[in-house]
XYZ file of C-alpha atoms in Angstrom:
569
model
C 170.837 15.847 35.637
C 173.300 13.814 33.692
C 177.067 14.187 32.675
C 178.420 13.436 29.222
C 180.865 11.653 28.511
C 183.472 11.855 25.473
C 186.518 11.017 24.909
C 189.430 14.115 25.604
C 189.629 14.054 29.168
C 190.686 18.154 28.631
C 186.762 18.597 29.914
C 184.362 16.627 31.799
C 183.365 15.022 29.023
C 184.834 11.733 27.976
C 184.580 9.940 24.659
C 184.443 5.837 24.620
C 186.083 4.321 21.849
C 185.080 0.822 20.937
C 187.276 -1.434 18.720
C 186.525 -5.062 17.760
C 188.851 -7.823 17.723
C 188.538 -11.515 16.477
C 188.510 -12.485 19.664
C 185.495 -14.720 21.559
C 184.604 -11.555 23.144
C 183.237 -9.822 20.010
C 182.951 -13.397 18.034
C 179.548 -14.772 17.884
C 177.993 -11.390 18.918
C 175.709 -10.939 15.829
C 173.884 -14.310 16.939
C 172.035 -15.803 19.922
C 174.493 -17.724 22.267
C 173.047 -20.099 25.337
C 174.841 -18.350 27.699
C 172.693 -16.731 30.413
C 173.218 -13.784 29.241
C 170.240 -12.141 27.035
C 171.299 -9.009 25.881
C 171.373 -10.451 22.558
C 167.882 -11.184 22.219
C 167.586 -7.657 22.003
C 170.862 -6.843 20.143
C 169.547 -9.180 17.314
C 166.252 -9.144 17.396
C 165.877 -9.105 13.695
C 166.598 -12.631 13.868
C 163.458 -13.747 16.625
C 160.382 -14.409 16.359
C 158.383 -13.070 19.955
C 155.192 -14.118 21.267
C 153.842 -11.385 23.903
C 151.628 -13.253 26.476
C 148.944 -11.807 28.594
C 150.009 -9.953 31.486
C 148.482 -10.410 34.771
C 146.449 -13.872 33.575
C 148.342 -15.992 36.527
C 147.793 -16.671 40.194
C 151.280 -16.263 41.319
C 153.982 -16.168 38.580
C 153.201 -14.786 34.960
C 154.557 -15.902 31.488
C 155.431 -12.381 30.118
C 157.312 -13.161 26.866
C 158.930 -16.539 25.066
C 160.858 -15.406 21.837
C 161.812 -18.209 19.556
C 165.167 -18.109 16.713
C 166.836 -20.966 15.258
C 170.280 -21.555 13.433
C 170.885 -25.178 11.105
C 171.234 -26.912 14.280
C 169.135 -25.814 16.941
C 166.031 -24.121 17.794
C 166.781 -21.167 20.653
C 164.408 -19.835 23.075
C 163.760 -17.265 25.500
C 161.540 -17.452 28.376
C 160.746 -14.047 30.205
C 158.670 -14.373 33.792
C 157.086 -12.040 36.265
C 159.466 -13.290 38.943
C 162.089 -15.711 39.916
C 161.879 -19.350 39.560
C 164.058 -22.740 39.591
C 163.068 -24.532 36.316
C 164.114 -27.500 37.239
C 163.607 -27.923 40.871
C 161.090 -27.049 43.691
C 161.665 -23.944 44.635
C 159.386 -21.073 46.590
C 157.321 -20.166 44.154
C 156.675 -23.597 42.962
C 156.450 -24.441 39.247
C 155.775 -26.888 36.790
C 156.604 -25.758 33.012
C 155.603 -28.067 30.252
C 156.527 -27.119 26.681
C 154.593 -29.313 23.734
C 156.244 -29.446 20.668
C 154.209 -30.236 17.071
C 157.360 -30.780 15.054
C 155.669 -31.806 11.996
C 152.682 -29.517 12.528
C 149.879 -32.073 11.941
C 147.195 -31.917 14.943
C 146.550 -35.406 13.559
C 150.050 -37.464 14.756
C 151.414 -37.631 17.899
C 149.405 -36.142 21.898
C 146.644 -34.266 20.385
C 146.117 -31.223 23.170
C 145.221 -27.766 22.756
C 144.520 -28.533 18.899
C 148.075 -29.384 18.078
C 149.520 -33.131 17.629
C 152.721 -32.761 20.127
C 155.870 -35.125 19.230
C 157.626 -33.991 22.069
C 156.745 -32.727 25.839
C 159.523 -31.113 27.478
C 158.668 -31.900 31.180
C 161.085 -29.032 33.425
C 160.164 -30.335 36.963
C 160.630 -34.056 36.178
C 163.614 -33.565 34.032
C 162.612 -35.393 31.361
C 161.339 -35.631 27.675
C 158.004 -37.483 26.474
C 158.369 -38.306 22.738
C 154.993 -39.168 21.263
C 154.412 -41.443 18.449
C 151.901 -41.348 15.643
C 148.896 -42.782 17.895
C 149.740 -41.220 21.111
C 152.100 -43.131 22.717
C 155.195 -41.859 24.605
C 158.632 -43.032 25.080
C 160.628 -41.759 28.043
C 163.780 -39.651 27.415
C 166.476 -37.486 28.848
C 167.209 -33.828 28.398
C 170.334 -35.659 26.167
C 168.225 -37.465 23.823
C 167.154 -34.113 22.572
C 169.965 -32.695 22.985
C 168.491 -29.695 25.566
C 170.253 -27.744 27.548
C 169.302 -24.396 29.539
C 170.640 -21.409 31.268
C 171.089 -20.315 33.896
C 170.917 -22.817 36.164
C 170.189 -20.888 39.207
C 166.789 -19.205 40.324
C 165.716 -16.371 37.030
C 163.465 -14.467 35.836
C 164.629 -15.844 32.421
C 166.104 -18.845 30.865
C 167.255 -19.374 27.394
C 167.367 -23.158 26.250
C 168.103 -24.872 22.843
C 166.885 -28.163 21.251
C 168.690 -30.063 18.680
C 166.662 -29.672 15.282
C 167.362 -33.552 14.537
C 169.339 -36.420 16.526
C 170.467 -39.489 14.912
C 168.019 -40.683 12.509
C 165.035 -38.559 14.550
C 163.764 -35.160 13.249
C 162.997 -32.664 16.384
C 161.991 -29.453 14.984
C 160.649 -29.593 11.691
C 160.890 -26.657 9.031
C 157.555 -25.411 10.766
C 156.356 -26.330 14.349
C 153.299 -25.391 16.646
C 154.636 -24.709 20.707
C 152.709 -24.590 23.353
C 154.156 -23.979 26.725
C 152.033 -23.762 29.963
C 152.458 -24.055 33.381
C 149.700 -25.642 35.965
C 150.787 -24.612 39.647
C 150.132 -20.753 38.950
C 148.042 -21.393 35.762
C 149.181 -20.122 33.303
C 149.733 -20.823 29.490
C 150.771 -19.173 26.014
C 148.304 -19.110 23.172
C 149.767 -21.960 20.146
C 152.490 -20.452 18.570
C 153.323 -21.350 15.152
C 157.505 -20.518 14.048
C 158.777 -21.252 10.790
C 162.574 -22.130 10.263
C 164.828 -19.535 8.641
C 168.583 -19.444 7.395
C 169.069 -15.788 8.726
C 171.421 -16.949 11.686
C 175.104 -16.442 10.676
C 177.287 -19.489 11.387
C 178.783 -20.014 14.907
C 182.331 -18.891 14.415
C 184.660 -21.672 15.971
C 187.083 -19.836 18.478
C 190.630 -19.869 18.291
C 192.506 -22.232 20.563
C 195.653 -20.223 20.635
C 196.872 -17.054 22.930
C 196.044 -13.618 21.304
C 198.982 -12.198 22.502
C 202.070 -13.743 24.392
C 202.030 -11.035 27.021
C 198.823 -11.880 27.873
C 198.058 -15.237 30.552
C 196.463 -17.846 30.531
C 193.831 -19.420 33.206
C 192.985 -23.262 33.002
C 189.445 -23.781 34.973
C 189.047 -27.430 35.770
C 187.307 -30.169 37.669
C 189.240 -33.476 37.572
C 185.961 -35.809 38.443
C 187.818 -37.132 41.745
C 191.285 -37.602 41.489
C 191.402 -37.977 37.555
C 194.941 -37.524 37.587
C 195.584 -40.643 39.445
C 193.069 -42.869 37.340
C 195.336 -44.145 34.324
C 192.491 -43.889 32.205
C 191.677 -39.816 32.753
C 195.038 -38.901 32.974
C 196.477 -38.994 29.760
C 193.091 -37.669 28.421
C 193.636 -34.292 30.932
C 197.466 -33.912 30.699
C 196.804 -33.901 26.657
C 193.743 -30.991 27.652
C 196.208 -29.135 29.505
C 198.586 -29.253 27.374
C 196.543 -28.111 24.179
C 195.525 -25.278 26.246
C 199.273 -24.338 26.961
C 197.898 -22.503 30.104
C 200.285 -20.300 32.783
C 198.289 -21.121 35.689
C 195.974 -23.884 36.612
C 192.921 -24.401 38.991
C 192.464 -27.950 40.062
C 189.106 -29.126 41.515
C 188.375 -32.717 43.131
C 191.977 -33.476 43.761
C 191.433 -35.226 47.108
C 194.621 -37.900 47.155
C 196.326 -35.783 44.239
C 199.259 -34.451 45.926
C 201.158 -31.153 44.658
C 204.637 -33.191 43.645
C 203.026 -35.901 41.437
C 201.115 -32.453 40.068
C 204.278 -30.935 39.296
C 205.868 -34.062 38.233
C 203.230 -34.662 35.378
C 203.312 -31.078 34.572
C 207.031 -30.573 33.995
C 207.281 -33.839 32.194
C 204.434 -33.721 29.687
C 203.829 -30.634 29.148
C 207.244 -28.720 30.185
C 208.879 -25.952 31.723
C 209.365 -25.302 35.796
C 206.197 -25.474 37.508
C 205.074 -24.467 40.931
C 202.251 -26.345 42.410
C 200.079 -26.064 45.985
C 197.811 -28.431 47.194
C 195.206 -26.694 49.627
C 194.324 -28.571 52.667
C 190.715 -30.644 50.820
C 190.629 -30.819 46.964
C 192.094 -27.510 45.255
C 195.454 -26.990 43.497
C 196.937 -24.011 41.789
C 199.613 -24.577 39.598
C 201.887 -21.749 38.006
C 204.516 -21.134 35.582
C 205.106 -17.636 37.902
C 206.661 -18.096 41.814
C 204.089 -17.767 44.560
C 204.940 -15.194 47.025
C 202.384 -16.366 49.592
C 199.758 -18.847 50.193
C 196.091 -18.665 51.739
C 193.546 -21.100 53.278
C 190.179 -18.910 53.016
C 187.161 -21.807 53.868
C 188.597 -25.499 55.109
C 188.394 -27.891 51.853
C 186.638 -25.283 50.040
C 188.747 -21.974 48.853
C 191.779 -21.248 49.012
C 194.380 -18.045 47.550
C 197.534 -17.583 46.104
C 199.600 -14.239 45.276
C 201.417 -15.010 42.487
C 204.702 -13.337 40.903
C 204.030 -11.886 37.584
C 206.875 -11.266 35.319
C 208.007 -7.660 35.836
C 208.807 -7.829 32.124
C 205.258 -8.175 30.710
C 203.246 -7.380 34.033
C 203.387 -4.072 36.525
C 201.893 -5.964 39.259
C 201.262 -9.255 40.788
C 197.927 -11.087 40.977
C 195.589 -12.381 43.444
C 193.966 -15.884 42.148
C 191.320 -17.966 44.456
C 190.378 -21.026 43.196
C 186.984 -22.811 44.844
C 185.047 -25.398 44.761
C 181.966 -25.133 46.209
C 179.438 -27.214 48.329
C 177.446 -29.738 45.563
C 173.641 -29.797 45.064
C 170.904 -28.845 47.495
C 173.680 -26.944 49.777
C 172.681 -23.437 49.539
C 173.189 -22.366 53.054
C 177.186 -23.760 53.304
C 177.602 -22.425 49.647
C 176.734 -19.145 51.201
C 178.926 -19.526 54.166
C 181.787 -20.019 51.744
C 181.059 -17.255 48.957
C 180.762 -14.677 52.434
C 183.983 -16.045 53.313
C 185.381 -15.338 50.212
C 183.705 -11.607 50.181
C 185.349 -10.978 53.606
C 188.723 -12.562 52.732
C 188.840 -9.578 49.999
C 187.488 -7.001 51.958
C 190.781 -7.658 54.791
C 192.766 -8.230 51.649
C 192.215 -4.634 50.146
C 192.362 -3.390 53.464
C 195.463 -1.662 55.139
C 196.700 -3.842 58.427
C 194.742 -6.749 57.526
C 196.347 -10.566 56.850
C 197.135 -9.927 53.790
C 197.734 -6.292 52.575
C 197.437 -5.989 48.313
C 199.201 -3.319 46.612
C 196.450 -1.269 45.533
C 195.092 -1.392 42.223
C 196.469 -5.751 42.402
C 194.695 -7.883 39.824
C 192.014 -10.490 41.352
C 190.369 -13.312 39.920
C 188.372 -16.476 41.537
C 187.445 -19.496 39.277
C 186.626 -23.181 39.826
C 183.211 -25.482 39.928
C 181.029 -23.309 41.890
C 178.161 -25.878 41.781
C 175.592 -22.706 41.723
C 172.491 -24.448 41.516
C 168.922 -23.529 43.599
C 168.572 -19.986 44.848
C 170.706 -17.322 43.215
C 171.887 -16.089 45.953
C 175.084 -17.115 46.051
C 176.107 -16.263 42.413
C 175.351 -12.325 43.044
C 177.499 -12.462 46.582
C 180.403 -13.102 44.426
C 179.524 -10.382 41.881
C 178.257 -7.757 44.110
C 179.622 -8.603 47.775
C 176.149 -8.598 49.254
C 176.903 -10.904 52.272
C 174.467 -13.056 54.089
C 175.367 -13.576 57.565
C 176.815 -10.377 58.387
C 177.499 -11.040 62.244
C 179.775 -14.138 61.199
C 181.894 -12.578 58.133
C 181.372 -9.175 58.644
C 179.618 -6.452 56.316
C 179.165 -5.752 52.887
C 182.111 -4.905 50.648
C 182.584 -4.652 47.055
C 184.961 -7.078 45.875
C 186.559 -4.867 43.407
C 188.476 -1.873 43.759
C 187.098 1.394 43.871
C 183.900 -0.381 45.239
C 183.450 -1.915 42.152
C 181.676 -5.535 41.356
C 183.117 -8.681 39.861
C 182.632 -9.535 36.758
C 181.732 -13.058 35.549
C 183.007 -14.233 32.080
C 180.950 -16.502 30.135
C 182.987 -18.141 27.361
C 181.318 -20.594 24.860
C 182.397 -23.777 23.970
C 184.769 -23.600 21.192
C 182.506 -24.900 18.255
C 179.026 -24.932 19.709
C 176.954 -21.599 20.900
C 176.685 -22.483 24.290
C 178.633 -21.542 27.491
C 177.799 -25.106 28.969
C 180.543 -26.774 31.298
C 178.914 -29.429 32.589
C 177.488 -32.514 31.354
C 175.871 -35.635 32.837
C 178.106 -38.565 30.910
C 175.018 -41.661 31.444
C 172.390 -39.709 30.967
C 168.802 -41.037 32.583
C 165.422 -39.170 32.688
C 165.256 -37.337 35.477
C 169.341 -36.049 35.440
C 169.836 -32.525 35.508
C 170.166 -31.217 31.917
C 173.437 -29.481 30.434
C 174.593 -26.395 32.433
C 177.192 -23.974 33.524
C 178.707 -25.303 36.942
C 182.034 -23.684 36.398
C 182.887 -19.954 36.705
C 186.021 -17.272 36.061
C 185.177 -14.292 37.885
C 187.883 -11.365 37.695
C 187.814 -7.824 39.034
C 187.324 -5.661 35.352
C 189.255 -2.396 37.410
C 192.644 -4.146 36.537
C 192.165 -7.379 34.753
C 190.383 -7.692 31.072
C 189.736 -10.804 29.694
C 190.887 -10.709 25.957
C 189.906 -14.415 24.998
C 188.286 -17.410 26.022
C 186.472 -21.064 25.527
C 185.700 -24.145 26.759
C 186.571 -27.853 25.129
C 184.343 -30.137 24.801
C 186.558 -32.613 21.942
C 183.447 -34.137 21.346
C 182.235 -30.997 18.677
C 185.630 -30.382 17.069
C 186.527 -31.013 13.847
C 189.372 -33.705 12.840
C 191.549 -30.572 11.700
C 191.590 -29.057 15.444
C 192.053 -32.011 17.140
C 194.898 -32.902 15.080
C 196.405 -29.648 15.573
C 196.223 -29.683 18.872
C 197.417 -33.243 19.922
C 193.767 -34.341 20.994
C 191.265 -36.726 20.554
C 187.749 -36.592 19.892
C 187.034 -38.886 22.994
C 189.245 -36.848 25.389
C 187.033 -34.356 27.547
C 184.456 -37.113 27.899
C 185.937 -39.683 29.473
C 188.643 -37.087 31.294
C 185.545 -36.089 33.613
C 181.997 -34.910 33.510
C 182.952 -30.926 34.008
C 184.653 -29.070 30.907
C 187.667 -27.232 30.741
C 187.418 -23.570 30.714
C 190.405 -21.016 29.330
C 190.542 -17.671 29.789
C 193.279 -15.320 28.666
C 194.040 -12.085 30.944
C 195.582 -8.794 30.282
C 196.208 -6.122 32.843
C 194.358 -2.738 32.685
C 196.628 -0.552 31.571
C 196.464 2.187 33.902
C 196.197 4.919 30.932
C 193.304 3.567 30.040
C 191.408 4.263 32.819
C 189.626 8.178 31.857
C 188.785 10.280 35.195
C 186.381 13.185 34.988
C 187.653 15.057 38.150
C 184.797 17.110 39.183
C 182.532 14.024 39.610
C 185.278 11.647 39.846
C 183.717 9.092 37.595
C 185.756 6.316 36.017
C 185.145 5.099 32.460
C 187.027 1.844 31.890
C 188.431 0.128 29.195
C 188.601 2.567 27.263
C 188.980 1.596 24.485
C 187.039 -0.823 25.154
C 186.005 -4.684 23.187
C 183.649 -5.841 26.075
C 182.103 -4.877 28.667
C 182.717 -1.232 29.781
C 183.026 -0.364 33.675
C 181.429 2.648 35.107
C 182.882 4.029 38.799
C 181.955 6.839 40.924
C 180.772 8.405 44.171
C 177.231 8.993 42.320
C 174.636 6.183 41.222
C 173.644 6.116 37.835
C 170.256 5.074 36.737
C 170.122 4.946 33.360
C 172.301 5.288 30.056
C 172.254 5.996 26.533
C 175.439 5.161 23.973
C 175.094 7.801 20.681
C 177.158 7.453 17.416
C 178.734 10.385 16.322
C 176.031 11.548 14.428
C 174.042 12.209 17.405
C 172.037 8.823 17.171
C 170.853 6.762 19.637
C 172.348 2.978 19.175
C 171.684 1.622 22.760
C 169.442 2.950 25.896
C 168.815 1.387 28.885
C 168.610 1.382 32.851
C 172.238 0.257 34.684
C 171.983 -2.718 36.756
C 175.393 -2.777 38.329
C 178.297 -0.719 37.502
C 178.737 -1.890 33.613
C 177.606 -1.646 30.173
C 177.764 -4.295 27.203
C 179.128 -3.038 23.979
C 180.283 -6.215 22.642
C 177.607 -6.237 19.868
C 178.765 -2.799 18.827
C 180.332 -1.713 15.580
C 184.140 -0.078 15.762
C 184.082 3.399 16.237
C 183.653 6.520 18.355
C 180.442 6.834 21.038
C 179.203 9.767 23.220
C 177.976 7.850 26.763
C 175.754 9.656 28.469
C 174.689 8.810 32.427
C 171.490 9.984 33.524
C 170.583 10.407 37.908
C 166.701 10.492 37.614
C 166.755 13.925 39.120
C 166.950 16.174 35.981
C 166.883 16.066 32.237
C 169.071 19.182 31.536
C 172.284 18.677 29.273
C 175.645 19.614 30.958
C-alpha cells in the first residue's frame, strides 16, 4: 500500500511545499553541472543528446548509455555502465576506456579508425590525452591541456566529464564532432556518434560570495598544502581566502608544524574578531568565532571533534563539527579504519552513558580532504554508517538522528559548473585529472545547508576579485586543494511534519533542496504530483531522500509506495 502525503498535518496526509531561492542550491539547476550527481541528466534532458548502446554485447562490464550536451564552453558527458568501475585506475573489474574525438568531422585529418579522423584520444587508464595532427601523428598531453575533468572519482557505475570546447589558440570540439568511445578489456564499444553544438544551455549563474542571511554560519573547508600558513608565500594568499569568505568556523587540513596560537594570532589580526583555535594531535585545526565546550581526538592524526557553543541568540542548540583528513592515495583499507571510527564515534555520541552524550536532536557535520579515491567504499560509510570491520568499531549505526543518513553537499565552484576541489598545479601526462577530494557532510535532521561554493580565483572576473580583496593568482599558488564554503541553518523544529499513525517524518518542509524522508517503514518507491493531479517526478528511493531542487515553487502531493499494494489510502 502507500500513504499520501500533503501538507495539513490535521490527517495523515502531509503536503510538501517547495520554494526556490537564489541560492546555489536551486542556482544552476536548469543545466548540467559536473558534480557527481546525475539527476539532472534526467531533469533536463531536453538539453542532451543520448546514444543507447547494445545491452548485453560485453564479456564482463557493458556500456549501457553515454548522453552528450554542451554549453559555450564545454562539451558534457554522461557515461552509464552495467557495473562499477575505477576510470582511472586498476581496479577489479579491470578497464581500459578510450574515447576518440573527430573535432572537425573529416575522416580524412587526424588517426583515421573506425571511419572517423580522431584529433583527440582521451586515454582513462593512462591518464593522458593523444592529440593527433593532420597526418597521424600524436603529441602527448595531460587531462589539463584539454581542460578534462571527471566525476566522481571513486568506483561508479557512472561518470560525468567535460572537455574544454577550445584552449588557447587550439579548437577541441568543433561545431559538429564524431565520438567514439570503446573499451578493450571487456570488449566493448559504442557505434560513431555524431553531436552537433547547440546554444540551448542557459548560462552558468556565478554564485554569490556573500552570507544569505546573518543568522545563518558559515563553514570554511580547507587543505593548506603542508603548512601553507607558515610558507610566506601561501600565507597571505590563504589569510586573504579566508578572509573573503568571512567564515565562523574553520577546518584546517595539513597543518603539521602550524600550531593553534600563531592560528589565532593570524586570524584575529587579519581578519578580526576573538577567535578560538585547536590544534588536534597530527594535522587538523578547527577554528571558531563560538567557545568550544569540549574537545575530541576520534582516529590519531586523522579526525578529530569539537562541540561548539552556538549563540543562544540566533541558535537553540549547539553543534557537533569533525573535521578529517583522510589517508592519501592507494589507502583504502586505513581510510576505512578511520571513516568506521568516525561511524562509531557518533553512534557513542548519540548514545546515553557514552563519552560524549549530545543533546538530542544536536546539529552534526564532518568536512575536510577526504582523499576518496579507489573503491567507494568508504564514501557510503560516511553517508549510510555501513561499517567494515564490525568486531573492531562495533556495528552498524546511522549517523543521523532518527536513523537517518548523512548527507553530502556538493557545491560548485563559484563561476564554473563543476564541483571540482582539487587540482594538480604542474600538470604531466599521467597525473590524476581534476576532482572532488574535499567533502561537507552534515546530518539534514537538524542542519540545512542554505548556500555554498568553492574558489578557485583563477575563473573570476576582475569585478569579484576586486570586491572581495583577492587576486586572480591567489587559490593557485595558496595550495593545490580549493576552498569550500558552506552556509548552515538549523532545522527549525516546526518544520519537521509527523504523520502519527505511521510515524513518518517529512523534512524540510518547506523545502529548497533535498527533502528527508524518516520512518519505522521502508519505502520503495515515490511519486511527487502538482496540484492538478500530475505526475512531475517518479522514481525508486535509494536512501532516505528525495531531490526537488530542479522543481518549480509551489505546492506537491508526495506519495510513498511499499511494493506490497497499489490501493490509495
Amino acid at each position: 500500500m502507500y500513504k499520501k502525503l500533503l501538507m495539513k498535518i490535521k490527517t495523515i496526509i502531509v503536503v510538501l511545499s517547495l520554494f526556490m531561492t537564489k541560492l546555489s542550491l536551486a542556482q544552476n539547476s536548469d543545466r548540467i553541472l559536473v558534480d557527481g550527481n546525475f539527476s539532472d541528466w534526467s531533469v533536463n534532458s531536453d538539453l542532451v543528446q543520448t546514444y543507447d548502446d547494445v545491452i548485453g554485447d560485453a564479456s564482463t562490464v557493458d556500456i549501457e548509455k553515454l548522453e552528450l550536451a554542451n554549453d559555450d564552453d564545454y562539451l558534457f558527458m554522461h557515461l552509464v555502465l552495467s557495473a562499477e568501475i575505477d576510470l582511472v585506475d586498476d581496479f577489479t573489474p579491470s578497464s581500459r576506456f578510450d574515447l576518440f574525438i573527430d573535432s572537425d568531422n573529416n575522416s580524412s585529418t587526424g588517426l583515421s579508425i573506425n571511419g572517423i579522423g580522431a584529433e583527440y584520444l582521451i586515454d582513462f587508464r593512462d591518464r593522458r590525452v593523444l592529440s593527433y595532427d593532420s597526418n597521424g601523428f600524436y603529441t602527448e598531453l595531460s587531462f589539463y591541456d584539454v581542460g578534462y575533468a571527471h566525476l566522481p572519482t571513486v568506483t561508479s557505475d557512472e561518470f560525468e566529464f567535460m572537455i574544454k570546447k577550445s584552449q588557447g589558440n587550439s579548437t577541441i570540439i568543433g561545431e559538429t564532432i564524431k565520438l567514439y568511445l570503446r573499451e578493450t578489456i571487456f570488449d566493448d564499444e559504442t557505434a560513431i556518434i555524431e553531436y552537433s553544438l547547440n546554444n540551448d544551455m542557459p548560462d552558468f549563474e556565478e554564485i554569490s560570495m556573500e552570507k544569505p542571511n546573518l543568522t545563518h554560519f558559515r563553514l570554511f573547508t580547507y587543505n593548506t598544502l603542508q603548512d601553507g600558513l607558515l610558507d610566506s608565500g601561501q600565507r597571505d594568499k590563504i589569510i586573504r581566502l579566508i578572509k573573503a569568505a568571512n567564515p565562523d568556523i574553520i577546518h584546517l587540513n595539513e597543518v603539521y608544524d602550524t600550531n593553534a596560537g600563531f592560528v589565532k594570532n593570524q586570524l584575529e589580526t587579519f581578519v578580526g574578531g576573538t577567535w578560538y583555535v585547536h590544534k588536534y594531535n597530527g594535522e587538523n585545526i578547527v577554528a571558531s568565532k563560538f567557545p568550544f565546550l569540549s574537545i575530541y581526538e576520534i582516529y590519531y592524526g586523522r579526525l578529530g571533534a569539537a562541540l561548539i557553543d552556538l549563540p543562544d541568540s540566533d541558535f537553540d542548540k549547539d553543534l557537533l563539527a569533525v573535521v578529517g583528513h583522510l589517508s592519501c592515495c592507494g589507502n583504502d583499507n586505513k581510510r576505512q579504519n578511520q571513516v568506521d571510527a568516525f561511524i562509531e564515534f557518533l553512534a557513542d555520541a548519540k548514545d546515553p552513558g557514552g563519552l560524549l552524550e549530545l543533546e538530542e536532536g544536536t546539529p552534526m557535520l564532518f568536512s575536510g580532504d577526504m582523499n576518496f579515491v579507489g573503491n567507494d567504499d568508504q564514501l557510503n560509510t560516511v553517508i549510510d554508517g555501513n561499517i567494515a570491520n564490525n568486531s573492531v568499531y562495533g556495528p552498524d549505526t546511522k549517523p543521523d538522528w532518527g536513523e537517518g543518513n548523512f548527507a553530502d553537499f556538493r557545491p560548485n565552484q563559484i563561476a564554473s559548473p563543476k564541483a571540482v576541489t582539487w587540482n594538480s598545479r604542474y600538470p604531466d601526462p599521467g597525473d590524476y585529472p581534476a576532482g572532488r577530494l574535499d567533502f561537507v557532510f552534515y546530518g539534514p535532521s537538524a542542519l540545512q545547508p542554505r548556500n555554498g561554493y568553492v574558489i578557485n580565483t583563477q575563473d573570476l572576473s576582475d569585478d569579484v576579485l576586486s570586491d572581495n580583496g583577492l587576486l586572480q593568482s591567489d587559490s593557485y599558488f595558496a595550495s593545490d586543494h580549493l576552498p569550500m564554503v558552506t552556509d548552515f541553518s538549523l532545522v527549525d523544529a516546526t518544520s519537521v511534519k509527523v504523520n502519527t499513525i505511521e510515524q513518518i517524518k517529512i523534512h524540510p518542509n518547506p523545502a529548497d533542496g533535498v527533502v528527508f524522508i524518516h520512518g519505522d517503514k521502508s519505502w520503495l518507491s515515490y511519486s511527487v504530483k502538482d496540484v492538478m493531479g500530475r505526475i512531475i517526478a517518479q522514481g525508486k528511493l535509494s536512501g532516505n531522500s528525495i531531490d526537488v531542487s530542479a522543481f518549480d515553487a509551489g505546492m506537491y502531493l508526495l506519495e510513498l509506495y511499499d511494493g506490497k499494494l497499489s490501493g490509495q489510502a
